Amino acid sequence: MSGANASLDRRLHLKSSRPARYEAMFEIRAFEDRVQAMFFEGLVHGTTHTCQGQEAVSVGIAAAARPTDKVTCTYRGHGHALALGMPPLTVLAEIMGRRIGSVGGLGGSMHLCDMSVGLLPTFAIVGAGIPVAAGAAVTAQVKGTDGAAIAIFGDGAANIGAFHEGLNLAAIWKLPAVFICENNQYGEYSAIHLTTPVENIADRAASYGMPGEVVDGQDVDTVEAAVAGALARARAGEGPSLLEMKTYRYAGHSRADTAPYRPEGEFDRWYERDPINTYRRRLIDDGDLTEEEAGRIEARVTARIAEAEAEASAADQATVEDMFTNIHAP
């Protein structure tokens, strides 16, 4: 099976299989834990922004979206890339600066891309993906397809001009777009209540005449249902929606940030509703998974990531000269 076909098959499996959703979330957590460790081991250069704790958002979105939909997201994009179907090898190789990475090792952690799964290049500029997603939605509208665009951004991006401009344009033109705020409670090192005067970012949807919904970002099935509903509305020509996924990032903002700015007990309160642990228990309680099957999934994922790391480590490093390939001068 080709890489593109394997990614498509995986996405279809996410729609119908709850154990597949558990496996996808566990893969993201294990991948991010390893990336974080590799940075401290000197195996990853540059910066990294990991998403431990936010796995249900990534997998829920991927389960609802079609591979032909266009997705933009932030520099904290490893989880979205994996959930949408990018193989761990190409994501990890890109983070490590290897030629076999998704963009030849030239983008690194913050600039992942794979058009075969619908992922437009991830953005290091806060909120930059919002108007780009609006542009992708214009393309679908003009061409008359049933495609849609999804913009994933953080809570900090909801306070910049691109947020207003992107949502306003999408609303005026009734674009097939879904705007998803991944509210992990912190914009870099600042708690959201210190930078944003409203409790719910989703409440701002009323300013643009579109539906707004606060979604439990710790529950993958709830995320999938909310995104599926918004996408159905977009495809029906009813215009965009704003979804706010309430979630939490376990790691600091980036690299060696230990998040000393967090109030005591905050992490523990959120971890009580860890999206992976709670979903594992639910599937076992519902009879969708046994302890033995869960263990086999976890072992399979662990082996898959170890294999990807070994292959990426053995691959050629991208060079300065590689930066000048695929450049076309007039």
mmCIF file of N, CA and C in Angstrom, residues 77-173:
data_model
loop_
_atom_site.group_PDB
_atom_site.id
_atom_site.type_symbol
_atom_site.label_atom_id
_atom_site.label_comp_id
_atom_site.label_asym_id
_atom_site.label_seq_id
_atom_site.Cartn_x
_atom_site.Cartn_y
_atom_site.Cartn_z
ATOM 1 N N GLY A 77 2.324 21.641 15.937
ATOM 2 C CA GLY A 77 1.544 20.888 14.961
ATOM 3 C C GLY A 77 1.866 19.421 14.800
ATOM 4 N N HIS A 78 2.787 18.877 15.603
ATOM 5 C CA HIS A 78 3.145 17.462 15.438
ATOM 6 C C HIS A 78 1.921 16.559 15.558
ATOM 7 N N GLY A 79 1.092 16.816 16.578
ATOM 8 C CA GLY A 79 -0.071 15.961 16.806
ATOM 9 C C GLY A 79 -1.057 16.002 15.665
ATOM 10 N N HIS A 80 -1.298 17.190 15.125
ATOM 11 C CA HIS A 80 -2.225 17.303 13.994
ATOM 12 C C HIS A 80 -1.667 16.582 12.775
ATOM 13 N N ALA A 81 -0.368 16.718 12.539
ATOM 14 C CA ALA A 81 0.249 16.051 11.389
ATOM 15 C C ALA A 81 0.085 14.541 11.488
ATOM 16 N N LEU A 82 0.359 13.979 12.651
ATOM 17 C CA LEU A 82 0.229 12.539 12.839
ATOM 18 C C LEU A 82 -1.220 12.090 12.724
ATOM 19 N N ALA A 83 -2.129 12.820 13.352
ATOM 20 C CA ALA A 83 -3.538 12.429 13.318
ATOM 21 C C ALA A 83 -4.096 12.471 11.901
ATOM 22 N N LEU A 84 -3.676 13.459 11.117
ATOM 23 C CA LEU A 84 -4.168 13.574 9.742
ATOM 24 C C LEU A 84 -3.624 12.481 8.833
ATOM 25 N N GLY A 85 -2.575 11.783 9.282
ATOM 26 C CA GLY A 85 -2.088 10.643 8.513
ATOM 27 C C GLY A 85 -0.642 10.697 8.098
ATOM 28 N N MET A 86 0.093 11.722 8.478
ATOM 29 C CA MET A 86 1.524 11.734 8.162
ATOM 30 C C MET A 86 2.223 10.645 8.960
ATOM 31 N N PRO A 87 3.086 9.847 8.336
ATOM 32 C CA PRO A 87 3.774 8.777 9.051
ATOM 33 C C PRO A 87 4.737 9.349 10.090
ATOM 34 N N PRO A 88 4.889 8.678 11.238
ATOM 35 C CA PRO A 88 5.852 9.152 12.238
ATOM 36 C C PRO A 88 7.249 9.372 11.674
ATOM 37 N N LEU A 89 7.651 8.547 10.701
ATOM 38 C CA LEU A 89 8.995 8.676 10.137
ATOM 39 C C LEU A 89 9.194 10.032 9.476
ATOM 40 N N THR A 90 8.267 10.451 8.613
ATOM 41 C CA THR A 90 8.479 11.703 7.891
ATOM 42 C C THR A 90 8.362 12.912 8.804
ATOM 43 N N VAL A 91 7.532 12.809 9.846
ATOM 44 C CA VAL A 91 7.423 13.908 10.805
ATOM 45 C C VAL A 91 8.696 13.999 11.639
ATOM 46 N N LEU A 92 9.135 12.855 12.182
ATOM 47 C CA LEU A 92 10.328 12.862 13.025
ATOM 48 C C LEU A 92 11.574 13.233 12.228
ATOM 49 N N ALA A 93 11.677 12.728 11.011
ATOM 50 C CA ALA A 93 12.833 13.057 10.172
ATOM 51 C C ALA A 93 12.874 14.551 9.879
ATOM 52 N N GLU A 94 11.723 15.156 9.672
ATOM 53 C CA GLU A 94 11.692 16.597 9.442
ATOM 54 C C GLU A 94 12.145 17.355 10.694
ATOM 55 N N ILE A 95 11.677 16.925 11.849
ATOM 56 C CA ILE A 95 12.069 17.569 13.103
ATOM 57 C C ILE A 95 13.575 17.441 13.318
ATOM 58 N N MET A 96 14.153 16.327 12.861
ATOM 59 C CA MET A 96 15.586 16.086 13.021
ATOM 60 C C MET A 96 16.424 16.707 11.902
ATOM 61 N N GLY A 97 15.768 17.329 10.927
ATOM 62 C CA GLY A 97 16.499 17.958 9.833
ATOM 63 C C GLY A 97 17.072 16.987 8.824
ATOM 64 N N ARG A 98 16.375 15.882 8.584
ATOM 65 C CA ARG A 98 16.858 14.867 7.634
ATOM 66 C C ARG A 98 16.191 15.027 6.268
ATOM 67 N N ARG A 99 16.917 14.616 5.259
ATOM 68 C CA ARG A 99 16.409 14.779 3.896
ATOM 69 C C ARG A 99 15.122 14.002 3.626
ATOM 70 N N ILE A 100 14.883 12.936 4.350
ATOM 71 C CA ILE A 100 13.672 12.146 4.119
ATOM 72 C C ILE A 100 12.478 12.721 4.868
ATOM 73 N N GLY A 101 12.667 13.871 5.515
ATOM 74 C CA GLY A 101 11.559 14.525 6.203
ATOM 75 C C GLY A 101 10.505 15.033 5.243
ATOM 76 N N SER A 102 9.393 15.465 5.780
ATOM 77 C CA SER A 102 8.243 15.832 4.952
ATOM 78 C C SER A 102 8.538 16.980 3.990
ATOM 79 N N VAL A 103 9.437 17.887 4.350
ATOM 80 C CA VAL A 103 9.857 18.943 3.419
ATOM 81 C C VAL A 103 11.376 18.955 3.293
ATOM 82 N N GLY A 104 11.939 17.763 3.279
ATOM 83 C CA GLY A 104 13.362 17.607 3.012
ATOM 84 C C GLY A 104 14.281 18.021 4.136
ATOM 85 N N GLY A 105 13.738 18.129 5.351
ATOM 86 C CA GLY A 105 14.567 18.510 6.490
ATOM 87 C C GLY A 105 14.837 19.993 6.569
ATOM 88 N N LEU A 106 14.164 20.781 5.753
ATOM 89 C CA LEU A 106 14.424 22.223 5.706
ATOM 90 C C LEU A 106 13.485 23.032 6.596
ATOM 91 N N GLY A 107 12.382 22.429 7.009
ATOM 92 C CA GLY A 107 11.391 23.174 7.789
ATOM 93 C C GLY A 107 11.518 22.976 9.283
ATOM 94 N N GLY A 108 11.901 21.760 9.675
ATOM 95 C CA GLY A 108 12.014 21.468 11.093
ATOM 96 C C GLY A 108 10.670 21.336 11.778
ATOM 97 N N SER A 109 10.704 21.432 13.093
ATOM 98 C CA SER A 109 9.529 21.181 13.923
ATOM 99 C C SER A 109 8.346 22.087 13.585
ATOM 100 N N MET A 110 8.604 23.334 13.246
ATOM 101 C CA MET A 110 7.517 24.306 13.099
ATOM 102 C C MET A 110 6.926 24.400 11.707
ATOM 103 N N HIS A 111 7.510 23.694 10.728
ATOM 104 C CA HIS A 111 7.058 23.867 9.347
ATOM 105 C C HIS A 111 6.827 22.507 8.686
ATOM 106 N N LEU A 112 5.819 21.815 9.153
ATOM 107 C CA LEU A 112 5.441 20.524 8.596
ATOM 108 C C LEU A 112 4.426 20.731 7.478
ATOM 109 N N CYS A 113 4.415 19.822 6.518
ATOM 110 C CA CYS A 113 3.472 19.938 5.409
ATOM 111 C C CYS A 113 3.330 18.593 4.718
ATOM 112 N N ASP A 114 2.114 18.250 4.335
ATOM 113 C CA ASP A 114 1.871 17.068 3.506
ATOM 114 C C ASP A 114 0.521 17.262 2.833
ATOM 115 N N MET A 115 0.543 17.682 1.590
ATOM 116 C CA MET A 115 -0.698 17.970 0.882
ATOM 117 C C MET A 115 -1.524 16.716 0.619
ATOM 118 N N SER A 116 -0.889 15.537 0.664
ATOM 119 C CA SER A 116 -1.649 14.306 0.422
ATOM 120 C C SER A 116 -2.651 14.034 1.542
ATOM 121 N N VAL A 117 -2.432 14.609 2.721
ATOM 122 C CA VAL A 117 -3.388 14.446 3.819
ATOM 123 C C VAL A 117 -4.120 15.755 4.110
ATOM 124 N N GLY A 118 -3.882 16.776 3.270
ATOM 125 C CA GLY A 118 -4.584 18.040 3.413
ATOM 126 C C GLY A 118 -3.905 19.060 4.300
ATOM 127 N N LEU A 119 -2.704 18.749 4.810
ATOM 128 C CA LEU A 119 -2.038 19.671 5.725
ATOM 129 C C LEU A 119 -1.212 20.696 4.962
ATOM 130 N N LEU A 120 -1.671 21.941 4.987
ATOM 131 C CA LEU A 120 -0.883 23.041 4.446
ATOM 132 C C LEU A 120 0.288 23.315 5.391
ATOM 133 N N PRO A 121 1.326 24.010 4.933
ATOM 134 C CA PRO A 121 2.485 24.242 5.810
ATOM 135 C C PRO A 121 2.086 24.874 7.136
ATOM 136 N N THR A 122 2.581 24.312 8.228
ATOM 137 C CA THR A 122 2.257 24.858 9.544
ATOM 138 C C THR A 122 2.989 26.181 9.736
ATOM 139 N N PHE A 123 2.425 27.024 10.595
ATOM 140 C CA PHE A 123 2.853 28.413 10.682
ATOM 141 C C PHE A 123 3.564 28.716 11.992
ATOM 142 N N ALA A 124 4.685 29.428 11.898
ATOM 143 C CA ALA A 124 5.356 29.928 13.085
ATOM 144 C C ALA A 124 4.802 31.283 13.504
ATOM 145 N N ILE A 125 4.175 31.990 12.585
ATOM 146 C CA ILE A 125 3.580 33.292 12.885
ATOM 147 C C ILE A 125 2.204 33.061 13.513
ATOM 148 N N VAL A 126 1.999 33.630 14.685
ATOM 149 C CA VAL A 126 0.751 33.411 15.422
ATOM 150 C C VAL A 126 -0.450 33.882 14.598
ATOM 151 N N GLY A 127 -1.403 32.986 14.400
ATOM 152 C CA GLY A 127 -2.643 33.314 13.707
ATOM 153 C C GLY A 127 -2.556 33.371 12.200
ATOM 154 N N ALA A 128 -1.376 33.164 11.627
ATOM 155 C CA ALA A 128 -1.216 33.331 10.181
ATOM 156 C C ALA A 128 -2.027 32.333 9.374
ATOM 157 N N GLY A 129 -2.338 31.197 9.942
ATOM 158 C CA GLY A 129 -3.093 30.194 9.205
ATOM 159 C C GLY A 129 -4.564 30.525 9.041
ATOM 160 N N ILE A 130 -5.077 31.477 9.828
ATOM 161 C CA ILE A 130 -6.509 31.795 9.767
ATOM 162 C C ILE A 130 -6.898 32.375 8.409
ATOM 163 N N PRO A 131 -6.263 33.452 7.940
ATOM 164 C CA PRO A 131 -6.629 33.955 6.603
ATOM 165 C C PRO A 131 -6.249 33.011 5.475
ATOM 166 N N VAL A 132 -5.202 32.206 5.667
ATOM 167 C CA VAL A 132 -4.839 31.228 4.638
ATOM 168 C C VAL A 132 -5.943 30.180 4.493
ATOM 169 N N ALA A 133 -6.495 29.741 5.619
ATOM 170 C CA ALA A 133 -7.614 28.792 5.554
ATOM 171 C C ALA A 133 -8.823 29.427 4.877
ATOM 172 N N ALA A 134 -9.053 30.705 5.136
ATOM 173 C CA ALA A 134 -10.140 31.397 4.444
ATOM 174 C C ALA A 134 -9.902 31.388 2.936
ATOM 175 N N GLY A 135 -8.643 31.576 2.538
ATOM 176 C CA GLY A 135 -8.315 31.521 1.119
ATOM 177 C C GLY A 135 -8.551 30.145 0.525
ATOM 178 N N ALA A 136 -8.208 29.086 1.284
ATOM 179 C CA ALA A 136 -8.459 27.728 0.804
ATOM 180 C C ALA A 136 -9.956 27.476 0.673
ATOM 181 N N ALA A 137 -10.743 28.066 1.577
ATOM 182 C CA ALA A 137 -12.198 27.922 1.497
ATOM 183 C C ALA A 137 -12.755 28.660 0.274
ATOM 184 N N VAL A 138 -12.163 29.806 -0.054
ATOM 185 C CA VAL A 138 -12.555 30.519 -1.272
ATOM 186 C C VAL A 138 -12.324 29.635 -2.496
ATOM 187 N N THR A 139 -11.187 28.943 -2.512
ATOM 188 C CA THR A 139 -10.879 28.057 -3.633
ATOM 189 C C THR A 139 -11.964 26.997 -3.809
ATOM 190 N N ALA A 140 -12.350 26.358 -2.701
ATOM 191 C CA ALA A 140 -13.399 25.333 -2.772
ATOM 192 C C ALA A 140 -14.712 25.930 -3.246
ATOM 193 N N GLN A 141 -15.016 27.129 -2.771
ATOM 194 C CA GLN A 141 -16.271 27.783 -3.154
ATOM 195 C C GLN A 141 -16.289 28.136 -4.639
ATOM 196 N N VAL A 142 -15.193 28.713 -5.119
ATOM 197 C CA VAL A 142 -15.125 29.133 -6.522
ATOM 198 C C VAL A 142 -15.160 27.930 -7.458
ATOM 199 N N LYS A 143 -14.474 26.860 -7.063
ATOM 200 C CA LYS A 143 -14.436 25.658 -7.907
ATOM 201 C C LYS A 143 -15.711 24.830 -7.803
ATOM 202 N N GLY A 144 -16.540 25.132 -6.829
ATOM 203 C CA GLY A 144 -17.802 24.409 -6.689
ATOM 204 C C GLY A 144 -17.654 23.002 -6.155
ATOM 205 N N THR A 145 -16.582 22.744 -5.421
ATOM 206 C CA THR A 145 -16.408 21.423 -4.808
ATOM 207 C C THR A 145 -17.112 21.399 -3.453
ATOM 208 N N ASP A 146 -17.136 20.228 -2.832
ATOM 209 C CA ASP A 146 -17.705 20.152 -1.487
ATOM 210 C C ASP A 146 -16.595 20.131 -0.432
ATOM 211 N N GLY A 147 -15.432 20.654 -0.813
ATOM 212 C CA GLY A 147 -14.317 20.734 0.120
ATOM 213 C C GLY A 147 -14.535 21.819 1.158
ATOM 214 N N ALA A 148 -13.789 21.719 2.238
ATOM 215 C CA ALA A 148 -13.857 22.702 3.311
ATOM 216 C C ALA A 148 -12.447 22.966 3.822
ATOM 217 N N ALA A 149 -12.299 24.061 4.538
ATOM 218 C CA ALA A 149 -11.011 24.406 5.132
ATOM 219 C C ALA A 149 -11.163 24.501 6.644
ATOM 220 N N ILE A 150 -10.126 24.056 7.347
ATOM 221 C CA ILE A 150 -10.119 24.081 8.808
ATOM 222 C C ILE A 150 -8.901 24.875 9.263
ATOM 223 N N ALA A 151 -9.121 25.884 10.070
ATOM 224 C CA ALA A 151 -8.024 26.662 10.649
ATOM 225 C C ALA A 151 -7.932 26.333 12.132
ATOM 226 N N ILE A 152 -6.784 25.806 12.553
ATOM 227 C CA ILE A 152 -6.552 25.482 13.958
ATOM 228 C C ILE A 152 -5.547 26.496 14.500
ATOM 229 N N PHE A 153 -5.904 27.144 15.593
ATOM 230 C CA PHE A 153 -5.041 28.184 16.151
ATOM 231 C C PHE A 153 -5.183 28.193 17.672
ATOM 232 N N GLY A 154 -4.249 28.839 18.337
ATOM 233 C CA GLY A 154 -4.269 28.885 19.786
ATOM 234 C C GLY A 154 -5.082 30.038 20.331
ATOM 235 N N ASP A 155 -5.284 30.036 21.649
ATOM 236 C CA ASP A 155 -6.080 31.086 22.275
ATOM 237 C C ASP A 155 -5.437 32.460 22.117
ATOM 238 N N GLY A 156 -4.106 32.510 22.079
ATOM 239 C CA GLY A 156 -3.432 33.787 21.899
ATOM 240 C C GLY A 156 -3.731 34.424 20.560
ATOM 241 N N ALA A 157 -3.975 33.608 19.536
ATOM 242 C CA ALA A 157 -4.248 34.127 18.196
ATOM 243 C C ALA A 157 -5.604 34.805 18.110
ATOM 244 N N ALA A 158 -6.484 34.538 19.065
ATOM 245 C CA ALA A 158 -7.820 35.139 19.031
ATOM 246 C C ALA A 158 -7.797 36.624 19.360
ATOM 247 N N ASN A 159 -6.626 37.156 19.704
ATOM 248 C CA ASN A 159 -6.512 38.568 20.049
ATOM 249 C C ASN A 159 -5.749 39.379 19.005
ATOM 250 N N ILE A 160 -5.543 38.801 17.831
ATOM 251 C CA ILE A 160 -4.792 39.535 16.812
ATOM 252 C C ILE A 160 -5.678 39.826 15.597
ATOM 253 N N GLY A 161 -5.190 40.709 14.731
ATOM 254 C CA GLY A 161 -5.993 41.164 13.608
ATOM 255 C C GLY A 161 -6.392 40.085 12.631
ATOM 256 N N ALA A 162 -5.520 39.090 12.423
ATOM 257 C CA ALA A 162 -5.824 38.035 11.452
ATOM 258 C C ALA A 162 -7.067 37.252 11.850
ATOM 259 N N PHE A 163 -7.308 37.126 13.147
ATOM 260 C CA PHE A 163 -8.518 36.441 13.629
ATOM 261 C C PHE A 163 -9.756 37.200 13.163
ATOM 262 N N HIS A 164 -9.781 38.502 13.428
ATOM 263 C CA HIS A 164 -10.930 39.317 13.013
ATOM 264 C C HIS A 164 -11.102 39.294 11.497
ATOM 265 N N GLU A 165 -10.012 39.509 10.784
ATOM 266 C CA GLU A 165 -10.093 39.601 9.332
ATOM 267 C C GLU A 165 -10.547 38.291 8.705
ATOM 268 N N GLY A 166 -9.964 37.173 9.180
ATOM 269 C CA GLY A 166 -10.310 35.876 8.608
ATOM 270 C C GLY A 166 -11.752 35.485 8.863
ATOM 271 N N LEU A 167 -12.216 35.653 10.106
ATOM 272 C CA LEU A 167 -13.595 35.286 10.440
ATOM 273 C C LEU A 167 -14.595 36.221 9.782
ATOM 274 N N ASN A 168 -14.265 37.507 9.746
ATOM 275 C CA ASN A 168 -15.176 38.471 9.131
ATOM 276 C C ASN A 168 -15.368 38.180 7.641
ATOM 277 N N LEU A 169 -14.264 37.941 6.935
ATOM 278 C CA LEU A 169 -14.351 37.646 5.505
ATOM 279 C C LEU A 169 -15.136 36.355 5.267
ATOM 280 N N ALA A 170 -14.832 35.329 6.063
ATOM 281 C CA ALA A 170 -15.513 34.047 5.895
ATOM 282 C C ALA A 170 -17.016 34.172 6.124
ATOM 283 N N ALA A 171 -17.381 34.996 7.089
ATOM 284 C CA ALA A 171 -18.800 35.169 7.382
ATOM 285 C C ALA A 171 -19.511 35.926 6.260
ATOM 286 N N ILE A 172 -18.877 37.002 5.774
ATOM 287 C CA ILE A 172 -19.490 37.813 4.708
ATOM 288 C C ILE A 172 -19.721 36.975 3.450
ATOM 289 N N TRP A 173 -18.752 36.153 3.108
ATOM 290 C CA TRP A 173 -18.833 35.356 1.885
ATOM 291 C C TRP A 173 -19.402 33.948 2.103
#
